[in-house]
mmCIF file of C-alpha atoms in Angstrom:
data_model
loop_
_atom_site.group_PDB
_atom_site.id
_atom_site.type_symbol
_atom_site.label_atom_id
_atom_site.label_comp_id
_atom_site.label_asym_id
_atom_site.label_seq_id
_atom_site.Cartn_x
_atom_site.Cartn_y
_atom_site.Cartn_z
ATOM 1 C CA MET A 1 133.654 70.795 34.415
ATOM 2 C CA SER A 2 131.278 68.961 31.650
ATOM 3 C CA VAL A 3 128.813 71.287 30.155
ATOM 4 C CA SER A 4 125.358 70.172 28.519
ATOM 5 C CA ARG A 5 124.034 72.147 25.252
ATOM 6 C CA GLY A 6 120.929 70.569 23.585
ATOM 7 C CA GLY A 7 120.687 67.196 25.014
ATOM 8 C CA ASN A 8 123.783 65.556 22.514
ATOM 9 C CA THR A 9 126.317 68.618 22.048
ATOM 10 C CA THR A 10 128.777 68.111 25.545
ATOM 11 C CA LEU A 11 131.600 70.492 25.704
ATOM 12 C CA ASP A 12 134.489 69.467 28.240
ATOM 13 C CA LEU A 13 136.593 72.009 29.997
ATOM 14 C CA GLN A 14 139.663 71.362 32.339
ATOM 15 C CA PRO A 15 138.637 72.456 35.536
ATOM 16 C CA LEU A 16 140.443 75.686 37.097
ATOM 17 C CA LEU A 17 140.495 73.953 40.188
ATOM 18 C CA ALA A 18 141.239 70.661 41.803
ATOM 19 C CA ASP A 19 137.344 69.709 43.344
ATOM 20 C CA SER A 20 136.868 67.006 44.548
ATOM 21 C CA ASP A 21 134.938 64.358 42.107
ATOM 22 C CA ASP A 22 131.095 64.900 44.298
ATOM 23 C CA ASN A 23 131.571 68.061 43.863
ATOM 24 C CA ARG A 24 132.528 67.550 39.896
ATOM 25 C CA GLU A 25 129.065 65.230 39.679
ATOM 26 C CA HIS A 26 127.402 67.546 41.820
ATOM 27 C CA GLU A 27 128.083 70.809 39.359
ATOM 28 C CA GLU A 28 127.832 68.558 35.623
ATOM 29 C CA LYS A 29 123.731 67.207 37.095
ATOM 30 C CA ALA A 30 123.001 71.530 37.832
ATOM 31 C CA GLY A 31 124.536 72.505 34.354
ATOM 32 C CA GLY A 32 122.218 69.378 32.931
ATOM 33 C CA SER A 33 118.897 69.908 34.309
ATOM 34 C CA VAL A 34 119.559 73.991 33.635
ATOM 35 C CA GLY A 35 120.360 73.526 30.270
ATOM 36 C CA VAL A 36 117.591 71.206 29.737
ATOM 37 C CA THR A 37 114.803 73.955 31.683
ATOM 38 C CA LEU A 38 116.426 76.499 29.059
ATOM 39 C CA LEU A 39 115.783 74.809 26.256
ATOM 40 C CA ASN A 40 112.152 73.513 26.996
ATOM 41 C CA GLY A 41 111.468 76.910 27.587
ATOM 42 C CA SER A 42 113.338 78.322 25.144
ATOM 43 C CA GLY A 43 111.320 76.105 22.849
ATOM 44 C CA SER A 44 107.946 76.604 24.102
ATOM 45 C CA LYS A 45 108.490 79.716 23.026
ATOM 46 C CA GLU A 46 109.864 79.094 19.914
ATOM 47 C CA LEU A 47 106.592 76.658 19.360
ATOM 48 C CA GLY A 48 103.731 79.007 20.337
ATOM 49 C CA HIS A 49 105.321 82.532 18.005
ATOM 50 C CA ARG A 50 105.005 79.432 15.323
ATOM 51 C CA GLU A 51 101.593 78.585 15.940
ATOM 52 C CA ARG A 52 100.370 82.077 16.079
ATOM 53 C CA GLU A 53 102.043 82.739 13.026
ATOM 54 C CA ASP A 54 100.365 79.933 11.590
ATOM 55 C CA SER A 55 96.897 80.962 12.607
ATOM 56 C CA SER A 56 97.184 84.473 11.497
ATOM 57 C CA VAL A 57 98.357 82.981 7.940
ATOM 58 C CA PHE A 58 95.507 80.957 8.100
ATOM 59 C CA VAL A 59 92.679 84.239 9.140
ATOM 60 C CA LYS A 60 94.230 85.825 6.185
ATOM 61 C CA LYS A 61 93.849 83.145 3.990
ATOM 62 C CA ILE A 62 90.337 82.323 5.571
ATOM 63 C CA GLY A 63 89.533 87.171 5.324
ATOM 64 C CA SER A 64 90.925 87.525 2.347
ATOM 65 C CA ALA A 65 88.668 84.662 0.310
ATOM 66 C CA LEU A 66 85.937 85.726 2.223
ATOM 67 C CA PHE A 67 86.139 89.375 1.153
ATOM 68 C CA TYR A 68 86.604 88.534 -2.315
ATOM 69 C CA GLY A 69 83.263 86.667 -1.957
ATOM 70 C CA ILE A 70 81.058 89.364 -0.209
ATOM 71 C CA SER A 71 82.809 91.835 -2.567
ATOM 72 C CA SER A 72 81.904 90.081 -5.839
ATOM 73 C CA PHE A 73 78.588 88.904 -4.761
ATOM 74 C CA MET A 74 77.754 92.646 -3.880
ATOM 75 C CA ILE A 75 79.116 93.995 -7.368
ATOM 76 C CA THR A 76 77.552 91.492 -9.570
ATOM 77 C CA VAL A 77 73.623 92.325 -7.764
ATOM 78 C CA VAL A 78 73.834 96.277 -8.191
ATOM 79 C CA ASN A 79 75.690 95.660 -11.988
ATOM 80 C CA LYS A 80 72.672 93.552 -12.604
ATOM 81 C CA THR A 81 70.070 96.435 -11.724
ATOM 82 C CA VAL A 82 71.862 98.960 -12.730
ATOM 83 C CA LEU A 83 71.502 97.288 -16.065
ATOM 84 C CA THR A 84 68.908 95.509 -16.711
ATOM 85 C CA SER A 85 66.421 96.930 -14.070
ATOM 86 C CA TYR A 86 66.885 100.559 -15.119
ATOM 87 C CA HIS A 87 67.582 99.627 -18.644
ATOM 88 C CA PHE A 88 71.185 101.600 -19.130
ATOM 89 C CA PRO A 89 72.103 101.325 -21.955
ATOM 90 C CA SER A 90 76.063 101.396 -21.964
ATOM 91 C CA PHE A 91 77.952 98.482 -19.387
ATOM 92 C CA LEU A 92 80.937 100.186 -21.259
ATOM 93 C CA PHE A 93 80.208 103.682 -19.726
ATOM 94 C CA LEU A 94 80.216 101.747 -16.242
ATOM 95 C CA SER A 95 83.377 100.201 -16.950
ATOM 96 C CA LEU A 96 84.739 103.747 -17.236
ATOM 97 C CA GLY A 97 83.515 104.902 -14.359
ATOM 98 C CA GLN A 98 84.939 101.874 -12.352
ATOM 99 C CA LEU A 99 88.462 102.640 -13.727
ATOM 100 C CA THR A 100 87.769 106.712 -12.579
ATOM 101 C CA ALA A 101 86.825 105.760 -9.038
ATOM 102 C CA SER A 102 89.902 103.240 -8.759
ATOM 103 C CA ILE A 103 92.350 105.909 -9.891
ATOM 104 C CA VAL A 104 90.477 108.490 -7.770
ATOM 105 C CA VAL A 105 90.465 106.540 -4.703
ATOM 106 C CA LEU A 106 93.608 105.502 -4.897
ATOM 107 C CA GLY A 107 95.327 108.871 -5.745
ATOM 108 C CA MET A 108 93.711 110.670 -2.273
ATOM 109 C CA GLY A 109 94.739 107.336 -0.320
ATOM 110 C CA LYS A 110 98.617 108.062 -1.456
ATOM 111 C CA ARG A 111 98.782 111.629 -0.940
ATOM 112 C CA LEU A 112 96.796 110.793 2.093
ATOM 113 C CA LYS A 113 99.516 108.606 3.297
ATOM 114 C CA LEU A 114 97.099 105.595 3.703
ATOM 115 C CA VAL A 115 98.204 103.436 0.930
ATOM 116 C CA SER A 116 101.631 103.921 -0.829
ATOM 117 C CA PHE A 117 103.044 102.556 -4.470
ATOM 118 C CA PRO A 118 106.325 103.170 -6.705
ATOM 119 C CA PRO A 119 105.784 106.458 -8.733
ATOM 120 C CA LEU A 120 105.196 106.049 -12.440
ATOM 121 C CA GLN A 121 108.288 104.896 -14.700
ATOM 122 C CA ARG A 122 109.238 104.249 -17.862
ATOM 123 C CA ASN A 123 109.058 100.901 -17.686
ATOM 124 C CA THR A 124 106.214 100.682 -15.046
ATOM 125 C CA PHE A 125 103.975 99.203 -18.497
ATOM 126 C CA ALA A 126 106.492 96.969 -19.285
ATOM 127 C CA LYS A 127 106.390 95.607 -16.003
ATOM 128 C CA ILE A 128 103.160 95.056 -15.757
ATOM 129 C CA PHE A 129 102.179 93.934 -18.970
ATOM 130 C CA PRO A 130 99.805 91.847 -19.836
ATOM 131 C CA LEU A 131 97.749 92.655 -16.957
ATOM 132 C CA PRO A 132 95.924 96.085 -17.664
ATOM 133 C CA LEU A 133 94.489 94.587 -21.314
ATOM 134 C CA ILE A 134 93.234 91.853 -19.770
ATOM 135 C CA PHE A 135 92.190 93.966 -16.357
ATOM 136 C CA LEU A 136 89.857 96.594 -19.070
ATOM 137 C CA GLY A 137 88.228 93.167 -21.441
ATOM 138 C CA ASN A 138 87.752 91.276 -18.148
ATOM 139 C CA MET A 139 85.523 94.145 -16.756
ATOM 140 C CA MET A 140 84.150 95.061 -20.327
ATOM 141 C CA PHE A 141 83.019 92.143 -21.589
ATOM 142 C CA GLY A 142 82.562 91.001 -17.867
ATOM 143 C CA LEU A 143 79.482 93.781 -17.652
ATOM 144 C CA GLY A 144 78.723 92.825 -21.080
ATOM 145 C CA GLY A 145 77.972 88.909 -20.219
ATOM 146 C CA THR A 146 75.745 90.763 -17.215
ATOM 147 C CA LYS A 147 73.555 93.439 -18.827
ATOM 148 C CA THR A 148 73.146 90.385 -21.638
ATOM 149 C CA LEU A 149 72.575 86.918 -19.924
ATOM 150 C CA SER A 150 69.831 86.466 -16.734
ATOM 151 C CA LEU A 151 72.084 85.959 -13.416
ATOM 152 C CA PRO A 152 71.703 81.817 -12.759
ATOM 153 C CA MET A 153 72.806 81.262 -16.425
ATOM 154 C CA PHE A 154 75.751 83.829 -16.079
ATOM 155 C CA ALA A 155 76.299 82.112 -13.213
ATOM 156 C CA ALA A 156 76.808 78.295 -14.599
ATOM 157 C CA LEU A 157 78.656 79.555 -17.571
ATOM 158 C CA ARG A 158 80.907 81.296 -15.149
ATOM 159 C CA ARG A 159 82.764 78.706 -13.759
ATOM 160 C CA PHE A 160 84.259 77.372 -17.741
ATOM 161 C CA SER A 161 86.839 80.202 -15.972
ATOM 162 C CA ILE A 162 87.715 77.440 -13.138
ATOM 163 C CA LEU A 163 88.965 74.829 -15.195
ATOM 164 C CA MET A 164 90.927 77.854 -17.703
ATOM 165 C CA THR A 165 92.672 78.819 -14.087
ATOM 166 C CA MET A 166 93.476 75.245 -13.729
ATOM 167 C CA LEU A 167 95.498 75.117 -17.146
ATOM 168 C CA LEU A 168 97.202 78.266 -16.868
ATOM 169 C CA GLU A 169 98.398 77.354 -13.462
ATOM 170 C CA LEU A 170 99.737 74.150 -14.331
ATOM 171 C CA LYS A 171 101.305 75.882 -18.237
ATOM 172 C CA ILE A 172 102.897 79.312 -16.182
ATOM 173 C CA LEU A 173 103.357 78.363 -12.500
ATOM 174 C CA GLY A 174 104.213 75.322 -12.808
ATOM 175 C CA LEU A 175 101.259 74.576 -10.503
ATOM 176 C CA LYS A 176 99.846 70.901 -11.202
ATOM 177 C CA PRO A 177 96.157 70.270 -9.108
ATOM 178 C CA SER A 178 95.606 66.960 -6.900
ATOM 179 C CA THR A 179 93.360 63.940 -7.793
ATOM 180 C CA ALA A 180 90.515 65.684 -5.621
ATOM 181 C CA VAL A 181 91.384 69.111 -7.243
ATOM 182 C CA GLN A 182 90.905 67.908 -10.555
ATOM 183 C CA VAL A 183 87.771 65.386 -10.080
ATOM 184 C CA SER A 184 85.812 68.705 -8.204
ATOM 185 C CA VAL A 185 86.963 70.960 -10.952
ATOM 186 C CA TYR A 186 85.569 67.991 -14.016
ATOM 187 C CA ALA A 187 82.076 68.115 -11.702
ATOM 188 C CA MET A 188 81.624 71.600 -11.791
ATOM 189 C CA ILE A 189 82.107 71.848 -15.247
ATOM 190 C CA GLY A 190 79.794 68.970 -16.210
ATOM 191 C CA GLY A 191 76.905 70.404 -13.876
ATOM 192 C CA ALA A 192 77.655 73.494 -15.925
ATOM 193 C CA LEU A 193 76.804 72.283 -18.726
ATOM 194 C CA VAL A 194 74.319 70.432 -18.467
ATOM 195 C CA ALA A 195 72.582 74.022 -16.929
ATOM 196 C CA ALA A 196 73.500 75.420 -20.138
ATOM 197 C CA SER A 197 72.090 72.246 -22.294
ATOM 198 C CA ASP A 198 68.298 73.560 -21.237
ATOM 199 C CA ASP A 199 68.743 77.547 -21.651
ATOM 200 C CA LEU A 200 65.723 78.377 -22.532
ATOM 201 C CA SER A 201 66.795 82.487 -22.868
ATOM 202 C CA PHE A 202 69.710 81.366 -24.643
ATOM 203 C CA ASN A 203 71.536 84.800 -26.161
ATOM 204 C CA MET A 204 74.800 84.189 -28.460
ATOM 205 C CA ARG A 205 76.252 87.583 -27.262
ATOM 206 C CA GLY A 206 75.879 86.947 -24.193
ATOM 207 C CA TYR A 207 77.931 83.507 -23.959
ATOM 208 C CA ILE A 208 80.469 84.760 -26.078
ATOM 209 C CA TYR A 209 81.129 88.120 -23.192
ATOM 210 C CA VAL A 210 81.121 85.091 -20.446
ATOM 211 C CA MET A 211 83.405 83.075 -22.449
ATOM 212 C CA ILE A 212 85.987 85.836 -23.254
ATOM 213 C CA THR A 213 84.966 87.185 -19.609
ATOM 214 C CA ASN A 214 86.397 83.020 -18.684
ATOM 215 C CA ALA A 215 89.566 83.482 -20.288
ATOM 216 C CA LEU A 216 90.417 86.884 -19.276
ATOM 217 C CA THR A 217 89.596 85.741 -16.253
ATOM 218 C CA ALA A 218 91.797 82.611 -15.811
ATOM 219 C CA SER A 219 94.561 85.036 -17.371
ATOM 220 C CA ASN A 220 94.283 88.294 -14.788
ATOM 221 C CA GLY A 221 94.609 85.409 -11.103
ATOM 222 C CA VAL A 222 97.461 83.912 -13.146
ATOM 223 C CA TYR A 223 99.044 86.450 -13.911
ATOM 224 C CA VAL A 224 98.209 88.700 -11.099
ATOM 225 C CA LYS A 225 99.826 85.730 -9.025
ATOM 226 C CA LYS A 226 103.312 86.009 -10.321
ATOM 227 C CA LYS A 227 103.720 90.020 -11.370
ATOM 228 C CA LEU A 228 102.866 90.354 -7.028
ATOM 229 C CA ASP A 229 105.894 87.298 -6.667
ATOM 230 C CA THR A 230 107.977 89.367 -9.324
ATOM 231 C CA SER A 231 107.594 92.382 -9.014
ATOM 232 C CA GLU A 232 107.884 95.899 -6.372
ATOM 233 C CA ILE A 233 105.111 98.056 -7.097
ATOM 234 C CA GLY A 234 102.512 95.617 -5.118
ATOM 235 C CA LYS A 235 98.967 95.383 -5.137
ATOM 236 C CA TYR A 236 98.067 98.943 -4.923
ATOM 237 C CA GLY A 237 100.751 99.770 -7.594
ATOM 238 C CA LEU A 238 98.952 97.396 -9.904
ATOM 239 C CA MET A 239 95.355 98.456 -9.010
ATOM 240 C CA TYR A 240 96.121 102.320 -9.767
ATOM 241 C CA TYR A 241 98.253 101.629 -12.799
ATOM 242 C CA ASN A 242 96.169 98.926 -14.176
ATOM 243 C CA SER A 243 93.604 101.508 -14.020
ATOM 244 C CA LEU A 244 95.284 104.927 -15.088
ATOM 245 C CA PHE A 245 96.843 102.904 -18.184
ATOM 246 C CA MET A 246 93.469 101.894 -19.394
ATOM 247 C CA PHE A 247 91.297 105.223 -18.752
ATOM 248 C CA LEU A 248 91.586 106.408 -22.091
ATOM 249 C CA PRO A 249 91.913 103.487 -24.508
ATOM 250 C CA ALA A 250 88.382 102.791 -22.356
ATOM 251 C CA LEU A 251 87.243 106.591 -23.089
ATOM 252 C CA ALA A 252 88.008 106.305 -26.836
ATOM 253 C CA LEU A 253 85.982 102.970 -26.785
ATOM 254 C CA ASN A 254 82.974 104.385 -25.364
ATOM 255 C CA TYR A 255 83.284 107.479 -27.125
ATOM 256 C CA ALA A 256 83.926 105.594 -31.102
ATOM 257 C CA THR A 257 80.972 103.347 -30.255
ATOM 258 C CA GLY A 258 79.073 106.025 -28.953
ATOM 259 C CA ASP A 259 78.342 104.499 -25.455
ATOM 260 C CA LEU A 260 79.329 107.595 -23.870
ATOM 261 C CA GLU A 261 76.478 109.571 -25.868
ATOM 262 C CA GLN A 262 74.303 107.453 -24.720
ATOM 263 C CA ALA A 263 75.201 107.494 -21.594
ATOM 264 C CA MET A 264 75.156 110.914 -20.898
ATOM 265 C CA ASN A 265 71.265 111.072 -22.677
ATOM 266 C CA PHE A 266 69.642 108.181 -20.324
ATOM 267 C CA GLY A 267 66.961 109.571 -18.990
ATOM 268 C CA GLN A 268 67.340 108.207 -15.155
ATOM 269 C CA TRP A 269 70.303 110.975 -14.155
ATOM 270 C CA ASN A 270 67.684 112.552 -12.007
ATOM 271 C CA ASP A 271 66.581 109.826 -10.259
ATOM 272 C CA SER A 272 69.000 109.767 -6.817
ATOM 273 C CA VAL A 273 68.672 106.087 -6.217
ATOM 274 C CA PHE A 274 69.588 105.002 -9.536
ATOM 275 C CA VAL A 275 72.525 107.727 -9.348
ATOM 276 C CA LEU A 276 73.434 105.882 -5.519
ATOM 277 C CA GLN A 277 73.409 102.306 -6.718
ATOM 278 C CA PHE A 278 75.627 104.065 -10.008
ATOM 279 C CA LEU A 279 77.707 105.667 -7.817
ATOM 280 C CA LEU A 280 78.238 102.205 -5.588
ATOM 281 C CA SER A 281 78.595 100.194 -8.129
ATOM 282 C CA CYS A 282 81.780 102.348 -9.389
ATOM 283 C CA VAL A 283 83.054 101.960 -5.955
ATOM 284 C CA MET A 284 82.903 98.395 -5.486
ATOM 285 C CA GLY A 285 84.924 97.892 -8.849
ATOM 286 C CA PHE A 286 87.437 99.418 -7.031
ATOM 287 C CA ILE A 287 86.760 97.212 -4.201
ATOM 288 C CA LEU A 288 86.510 93.832 -6.258
ATOM 289 C CA SER A 289 89.673 94.567 -7.726
ATOM 290 C CA TYR A 290 90.994 95.186 -3.616
ATOM 291 C CA SER A 291 90.006 91.934 -3.329
ATOM 292 C CA THR A 292 90.761 89.949 -6.166
ATOM 293 C CA ILE A 293 94.285 91.166 -5.711
ATOM 294 C CA LEU A 294 94.387 90.249 -1.675
ATOM 295 C CA CYS A 295 93.219 86.843 -2.294
ATOM 296 C CA THR A 296 95.346 85.551 -5.212
ATOM 297 C CA GLN A 297 97.950 86.778 -2.911
ATOM 298 C CA PHE A 298 97.522 85.035 0.246
ATOM 299 C CA ASN A 299 96.164 81.740 -1.725
ATOM 300 C CA SER A 300 95.853 80.769 -5.351
ATOM 301 C CA ALA A 301 94.686 82.535 -8.627
ATOM 302 C CA LEU A 302 92.894 78.773 -8.717
ATOM 303 C CA THR A 303 91.354 79.809 -4.906
ATOM 304 C CA THR A 304 90.429 83.218 -5.743
ATOM 305 C CA THR A 305 88.614 81.644 -9.044
ATOM 306 C CA ILE A 306 86.706 79.179 -7.025
ATOM 307 C CA VAL A 307 85.478 81.616 -4.188
ATOM 308 C CA GLY A 308 83.923 83.982 -7.251
ATOM 309 C CA CYS A 309 82.151 80.504 -7.958
ATOM 310 C CA LEU A 310 80.909 80.142 -4.916
ATOM 311 C CA LYS A 311 79.538 83.349 -4.430
ATOM 312 C CA ASN A 312 77.553 82.298 -7.442
ATOM 313 C CA ILE A 313 75.685 79.933 -5.663
ATOM 314 C CA CYS A 314 73.617 83.003 -3.955
ATOM 315 C CA VAL A 315 73.884 84.656 -6.854
ATOM 316 C CA THR A 316 72.024 82.540 -9.205
ATOM 317 C CA TYR A 317 69.153 81.624 -6.658
ATOM 318 C CA LEU A 318 68.939 85.272 -6.276
ATOM 319 C CA GLY A 319 68.983 85.900 -9.826
ATOM 320 C CA MET A 320 65.662 84.189 -10.089
ATOM 321 C CA PHE A 321 63.754 86.545 -8.616
ATOM 322 C CA ILE A 322 66.561 90.014 -9.989
ATOM 323 C CA GLY A 323 66.295 91.436 -13.340
ATOM 324 C CA GLY A 324 63.689 89.151 -14.055
ATOM 325 C CA ASP A 325 65.428 87.563 -17.206
ATOM 326 C CA TYR A 326 65.078 83.935 -15.966
ATOM 327 C CA VAL A 327 63.304 81.126 -17.128
ATOM 328 C CA PHE A 328 62.960 78.583 -14.923
ATOM 329 C CA SER A 329 63.337 74.764 -15.960
ATOM 330 C CA TRP A 330 64.370 71.488 -14.146
ATOM 331 C CA LEU A 331 67.724 70.511 -16.045
ATOM 332 C CA ASN A 332 68.858 73.676 -15.670
ATOM 333 C CA CYS A 333 67.737 73.584 -12.163
ATOM 334 C CA ILE A 334 70.125 70.267 -11.800
ATOM 335 C CA GLY A 335 72.954 70.719 -13.617
ATOM 336 C CA ILE A 336 73.372 74.306 -11.238
ATOM 337 C CA ASN A 337 72.994 72.117 -7.968
ATOM 338 C CA ILE A 338 75.652 69.689 -9.460
ATOM 339 C CA SER A 339 78.292 72.440 -10.231
ATOM 340 C CA VAL A 340 77.540 73.554 -6.335
ATOM 341 C CA LEU A 341 78.513 70.158 -4.549
ATOM 342 C CA ALA A 342 81.374 70.356 -6.588
ATOM 343 C CA SER A 343 82.458 74.530 -5.762
ATOM 344 C CA LEU A 344 81.834 72.740 -1.832
ATOM 345 C CA LEU A 345 83.994 70.144 -2.584
ATOM 346 C CA TYR A 346 86.559 71.910 -4.529
ATOM 347 C CA THR A 347 86.743 74.887 -1.186
ATOM 348 C CA TYR A 348 86.740 71.753 1.233
ATOM 349 C CA VAL A 349 89.823 70.182 -0.479
ATOM 350 C CA THR A 350 91.732 73.360 -1.062
ATOM 351 C CA PHE A 351 91.999 74.721 2.351
ATOM 352 C CA ARG A 352 92.669 71.298 3.872
ATOM 353 C CA ARG A 353 95.180 70.533 1.718
ATOM 354 C CA LYS A 354 96.869 74.537 1.743
ATOM 355 C CA ARG A 355 97.191 74.339 5.685
ATOM 356 C CA ALA A 356 99.477 71.418 5.778
ATOM 357 C CA PRO A 357 102.184 73.080 3.366
ATOM 358 C CA ASP A 358 102.029 75.981 5.244
ATOM 359 C CA LYS A 359 102.302 74.108 8.873
ATOM 360 C CA GLN A 360 105.399 72.973 7.668
ATOM 361 C CA THR A 361 106.934 76.103 6.173
ATOM 362 C CA HIS A 362 107.483 76.965 9.792
ATOM 363 C CA LEU A 363 108.876 73.564 11.191
ATOM 364 C CA PRO A 364 112.456 74.647 12.521
ATOM 365 C CA SER A 365 115.255 73.881 11.003
ATOM 366 C CA THR A 366 117.203 70.426 11.297
ATOM 367 C CA ARG A 367 120.709 72.286 10.277
ATOM 368 C CA GLY A 368 121.171 73.316 14.395
ATOM 369 C CA GLU A 369 122.098 76.893 13.983
ATOM 370 C CA ASN A 370 121.495 77.673 17.466
ATOM 371 C CA VAL A 371 123.617 74.841 18.137
#
């Protein structure tokens, strides 16, 4: 009797009974038919499972990117309202509030078993270094730039972080972008330069804050990706310990600069609307940190950065009416729109390119382990 397995592999057995040639031929045909049917059924189920996995991964990529974009948009608008519209005197104190919110929310989440991360150990700081320093600097200088610049110019200058992220990914992670990605990034930078060349509300301190934030944003994205790939601490652990390790340094900085006293003496603490927006800013800081790590984990540091810049499209146009510190000019508007179009091009190129490798990773192996 000859039984077919997979069409190319045949297992020959000596008949136990002396059957006729016709009976053997009938058995071969029946066995081959059943084998092909079983193989086709198994293959269809396996293919369907792989397609579902591919769809699930793609949904996670899109979902995490949208979550980060919405969170980043909300916190930018709320921060601008608190710091500029209400004239809150200290962006350093606001960053301290955001650190506190992250520690409290994650600490309660772990106690209630809603989230989990490893306990504090002696080598925890060494495992995640330099992320805590990058995290604190990025938060403080970002708030400083939001306070001192109009939102349209802040958004335009933030696009320099994309180029820095691309260069750092190449240097640290060994990821070389495609030609289409490079073209879109250079176009965004060109548009940002055109917009900045005609800034009628120029503020040197604000420019310095934003450029420092760009460098720290690029470093944060790349190092988060590296730490999530190599450390068992996880995304919740990174968020919690970044905030925990930097709380005392941030508090000391607030005290040394006098920002702590200025914030305590602020005259709007009896305004319930201001207090609500201040608390919302603190909580949104935690949500933004979580969404940033989630987007970087499911996508890439460069994708996280570009989603942030796509968010800046909305911030740019709404920022003309929020804060009251934007001065319109045609050259500035043209530069902003060049960056917007280039951002859309990069988004299309990135997600089209990233879906193909995902499908490849789920292709069946050619080594035939099941044969």
